[in-house]
Amino acid sequence: MDFLELAQRRYSCRNYRPEPVPRQKIDYCLQATRLAPSSGNSQSWHFLVVDEAEKVEIVANCLTDVANGINQFAAQAAAFVLLLEGAENLTSRVGGLCKNYEFTQTNLGIAVAYLCLAATDCGLGSCILGWFNERKLKKTLSIPTTKRVRMVVALGYPLTQEIPSKERKPLEELVDYNCYFKPASARREKIRKK
């Protein structure tokens, strides 16, 4: 499949079949993820895979015991990948100080995109989760208190092969070429004329 088809097929899966994901598929996804670009090639991340059934259940509980039981679907996932913030190298730190910007957050965002696209490529569903009990995750999985868990990705086989429709803004509303100058009313007029 070409890249646009892959991007179209990837969605936040919230219904999984009750079957384990072979470690070989998880490793495939992580191989793609480690190839993601990062500022100053800092690779400021660490990935913690949870695929043993009893630990998967514990992690699912850490994802659902905040905000009135949000993420209930996580109990169906076969595995999780936790993205931990790692140390930046000198180039990335200096660049971040000069620009007043935390490049590690961007690096992790790129890495998680690679992870989810690789999961789609090998027939897995994925969902990026940002609401979780970080303290409980750290304690349960022996993560040092100095590390931050920034995202958790649920993985599993989708319950259905049907791809939900995606509602996205039209390209004309999101893109300008060479100069940003169009007020919103001009954009709407341009879209209406098409």
PDB file of N, CA, C and O in Angstrom, residues 160-187:
ATOM      1  N   THR A 160     -12.770  -5.075  14.066  1.00  0.00           N
ATOM      2  CA  THR A 160     -13.319  -5.096  12.710  1.00  0.00           C
ATOM      3  C   THR A 160     -12.291  -4.530  11.729  1.00  0.00           C
ATOM      4  O   THR A 160     -11.431  -3.744  12.119  1.00  0.00           O
ATOM      5  N   GLN A 161     -12.382  -4.927  10.494  1.00  0.00           N
ATOM      6  CA  GLN A 161     -11.482  -4.408   9.460  1.00  0.00           C
ATOM      7  C   GLN A 161     -12.014  -3.123   8.839  1.00  0.00           C
ATOM      8  O   GLN A 161     -11.345  -2.490   8.024  1.00  0.00           O
ATOM      9  N   GLU A 162     -13.216  -2.739   9.221  1.00  0.00           N
ATOM     10  CA  GLU A 162     -13.825  -1.518   8.690  1.00  0.00           C
ATOM     11  C   GLU A 162     -13.082  -0.294   9.223  1.00  0.00           C
ATOM     12  O   GLU A 162     -12.869  -0.164  10.436  1.00  0.00           O
ATOM     13  N   ILE A 163     -12.687   0.574   8.321  1.00  0.00           N
ATOM     14  CA  ILE A 163     -11.962   1.786   8.698  1.00  0.00           C
ATOM     15  C   ILE A 163     -12.993   2.911   8.867  1.00  0.00           C
ATOM     16  O   ILE A 163     -13.731   3.214   7.936  1.00  0.00           O
ATOM     17  N   PRO A 164     -13.056   3.510  10.048  1.00  0.00           N
ATOM     18  CA  PRO A 164     -14.022   4.598  10.227  1.00  0.00           C
ATOM     19  C   PRO A 164     -13.672   5.791   9.335  1.00  0.00           C
ATOM     20  O   PRO A 164     -12.503   6.017   9.024  1.00  0.00           O
ATOM     21  N   SER A 165     -14.696   6.525   8.944  1.00  0.00           N
ATOM     22  CA  SER A 165     -14.439   7.701   8.116  1.00  0.00           C
ATOM     23  C   SER A 165     -13.747   8.761   8.969  1.00  0.00           C
ATOM     24  O   SER A 165     -13.953   8.842  10.173  1.00  0.00           O
ATOM     25  N   LYS A 166     -12.920   9.542   8.316  1.00  0.00           N
ATOM     26  CA  LYS A 166     -12.185  10.597   9.012  1.00  0.00           C
ATOM     27  C   LYS A 166     -12.746  11.941   8.594  1.00  0.00           C
ATOM     28  O   LYS A 166     -12.839  12.228   7.406  1.00  0.00           O
ATOM     29  N   GLU A 167     -13.075  12.749   9.561  1.00  0.00           N
ATOM     30  CA  GLU A 167     -13.504  14.111   9.266  1.00  0.00           C
ATOM     31  C   GLU A 167     -12.296  15.013   9.432  1.00  0.00           C
ATOM     32  O   GLU A 167     -11.789  15.183  10.537  1.00  0.00           O
ATOM     33  N   ARG A 168     -11.830  15.525   8.351  1.00  0.00           N
ATOM     34  CA  ARG A 168     -10.669  16.410   8.363  1.00  0.00           C
ATOM     35  C   ARG A 168     -11.013  17.684   7.597  1.00  0.00           C
ATOM     36  O   ARG A 168     -11.804  17.666   6.652  1.00  0.00           O
ATOM     37  N   LYS A 169     -10.392  18.772   8.008  1.00  0.00           N
ATOM     38  CA  LYS A 169     -10.585  20.031   7.299  1.00  0.00           C
ATOM     39  C   LYS A 169     -10.034  19.896   5.886  1.00  0.00           C
ATOM     40  O   LYS A 169      -9.067  19.170   5.665  1.00  0.00           O
ATOM     41  N   PRO A 170     -10.623  20.599   4.933  1.00  0.00           N
ATOM     42  CA  PRO A 170     -10.081  20.542   3.565  1.00  0.00           C
ATOM     43  C   PRO A 170      -8.692  21.174   3.504  1.00  0.00           C
ATOM     44  O   PRO A 170      -8.366  22.077   4.283  1.00  0.00           O
ATOM     45  N   LEU A 171      -7.894  20.678   2.591  1.00  0.00           N
ATOM     46  CA  LEU A 171      -6.525  21.144   2.433  1.00  0.00           C
ATOM     47  C   LEU A 171      -6.458  22.659   2.238  1.00  0.00           C
ATOM     48  O   LEU A 171      -5.584  23.328   2.791  1.00  0.00           O
ATOM     49  N   GLU A 172      -7.396  23.204   1.463  1.00  0.00           N
ATOM     50  CA  GLU A 172      -7.394  24.646   1.183  1.00  0.00           C
ATOM     51  C   GLU A 172      -7.517  25.474   2.460  1.00  0.00           C
ATOM     52  O   GLU A 172      -7.067  26.603   2.521  1.00  0.00           O
ATOM     53  N   GLU A 173      -8.142  24.901   3.477  1.00  0.00           N
ATOM     54  CA  GLU A 173      -8.323  25.621   4.730  1.00  0.00           C
ATOM     55  C   GLU A 173      -7.071  25.557   5.607  1.00  0.00           C
ATOM     56  O   GLU A 173      -6.895  26.355   6.516  1.00  0.00           O
ATOM     57  N   LEU A 174      -6.194  24.647   5.307  1.00  0.00           N
ATOM     58  CA  LEU A 174      -5.034  24.409   6.159  1.00  0.00           C
ATOM     59  C   LEU A 174      -3.710  24.875   5.573  1.00  0.00           C
ATOM     60  O   LEU A 174      -2.714  24.938   6.289  1.00  0.00           O
ATOM     61  N   VAL A 175      -3.690  25.168   4.285  1.00  0.00           N
ATOM     62  CA  VAL A 175      -2.406  25.397   3.608  1.00  0.00           C
ATOM     63  C   VAL A 175      -2.387  26.725   2.867  1.00  0.00           C
ATOM     64  O   VAL A 175      -3.351  27.095   2.193  1.00  0.00           O
ATOM     65  N   ASP A 176      -1.290  27.430   3.006  1.00  0.00           N
ATOM     66  CA  ASP A 176      -0.963  28.573   2.159  1.00  0.00           C
ATOM     67  C   ASP A 176       0.377  28.269   1.525  1.00  0.00           C
ATOM     68  O   ASP A 176       1.169  27.491   2.057  1.00  0.00           O
ATOM     69  N   TYR A 177       0.652  28.866   0.398  1.00  0.00           N
ATOM     70  CA  TYR A 177       1.948  28.715  -0.260  1.00  0.00           C
ATOM     71  C   TYR A 177       2.654  30.057  -0.305  1.00  0.00           C
ATOM     72  O   TYR A 177       2.066  31.058  -0.700  1.00  0.00           O
ATOM     73  N   ASN A 178       3.880  30.050   0.135  1.00  0.00           N
ATOM     74  CA  ASN A 178       4.809  31.169   0.018  1.00  0.00           C
ATOM     75  C   ASN A 178       4.548  32.349   0.942  1.00  0.00           C
ATOM     76  O   ASN A 178       5.447  33.142   1.161  1.00  0.00           O
ATOM     77  N   CYS A 179       3.348  32.530   1.431  1.00  0.00           N
ATOM     78  CA  CYS A 179       3.064  33.648   2.320  1.00  0.00           C
ATOM     79  C   CYS A 179       1.763  33.376   3.069  1.00  0.00           C
ATOM     80  O   CYS A 179       0.800  32.894   2.480  1.00  0.00           O
ATOM     81  N   TYR A 180       1.726  33.706   4.343  1.00  0.00           N
ATOM     82  CA  TYR A 180       0.503  33.564   5.130  1.00  0.00           C
ATOM     83  C   TYR A 180      -0.130  34.936   5.222  1.00  0.00           C
ATOM     84  O   TYR A 180       0.372  35.835   5.873  1.00  0.00           O
ATOM     85  N   PHE A 181      -1.238  35.102   4.522  1.00  0.00           N
ATOM     86  CA  PHE A 181      -1.859  36.424   4.554  1.00  0.00           C
ATOM     87  C   PHE A 181      -3.367  36.381   4.429  1.00  0.00           C
ATOM     88  O   PHE A 181      -4.024  37.410   4.544  1.00  0.00           O
ATOM     89  N   LYS A 182      -3.935  35.237   4.182  1.00  0.00           N
ATOM     90  CA  LYS A 182      -5.365  35.168   3.904  1.00  0.00           C
ATOM     91  C   LYS A 182      -6.193  35.202   5.185  1.00  0.00           C
ATOM     92  O   LYS A 182      -6.026  34.365   6.054  1.00  0.00           O
ATOM     93  N   PRO A 183      -7.092  36.145   5.307  1.00  0.00           N
ATOM     94  CA  PRO A 183      -8.013  36.093   6.442  1.00  0.00           C
ATOM     95  C   PRO A 183      -9.003  34.936   6.254  1.00  0.00           C
ATOM     96  O   PRO A 183      -9.191  34.446   5.144  1.00  0.00           O
ATOM     97  N   ALA A 184      -9.615  34.517   7.323  1.00  0.00           N
ATOM     98  CA  ALA A 184     -10.539  33.381   7.279  1.00  0.00           C
ATOM     99  C   ALA A 184     -11.647  33.586   6.264  1.00  0.00           C
ATOM    100  O   ALA A 184     -12.056  32.654   5.570  1.00  0.00           O
ATOM    101  N   SER A 185     -12.153  34.818   6.129  1.00  0.00           N
ATOM    102  CA  SER A 185     -13.244  35.072   5.180  1.00  0.00           C
ATOM    103  C   SER A 185     -12.785  34.814   3.743  1.00  0.00           C
ATOM    104  O   SER A 185     -13.539  34.295   2.926  1.00  0.00           O
ATOM    105  N   ALA A 186     -11.532  35.157   3.414  1.00  0.00           N
ATOM    106  CA  ALA A 186     -11.013  34.902   2.068  1.00  0.00           C
ATOM    107  C   ALA A 186     -10.893  33.407   1.824  1.00  0.00           C
ATOM    108  O   ALA A 186     -11.148  32.924   0.729  1.00  0.00           O
ATOM    109  N   ARG A 187     -10.509  32.662   2.831  1.00  0.00           N
ATOM    110  CA  ARG A 187     -10.423  31.198   2.710  1.00  0.00           C
ATOM    111  C   ARG A 187     -11.795  30.611   2.408  1.00  0.00           C
ATOM    112  O   ARG A 187     -11.938  29.763   1.551  1.00  0.00           O
TER     113      ARG A 187
END
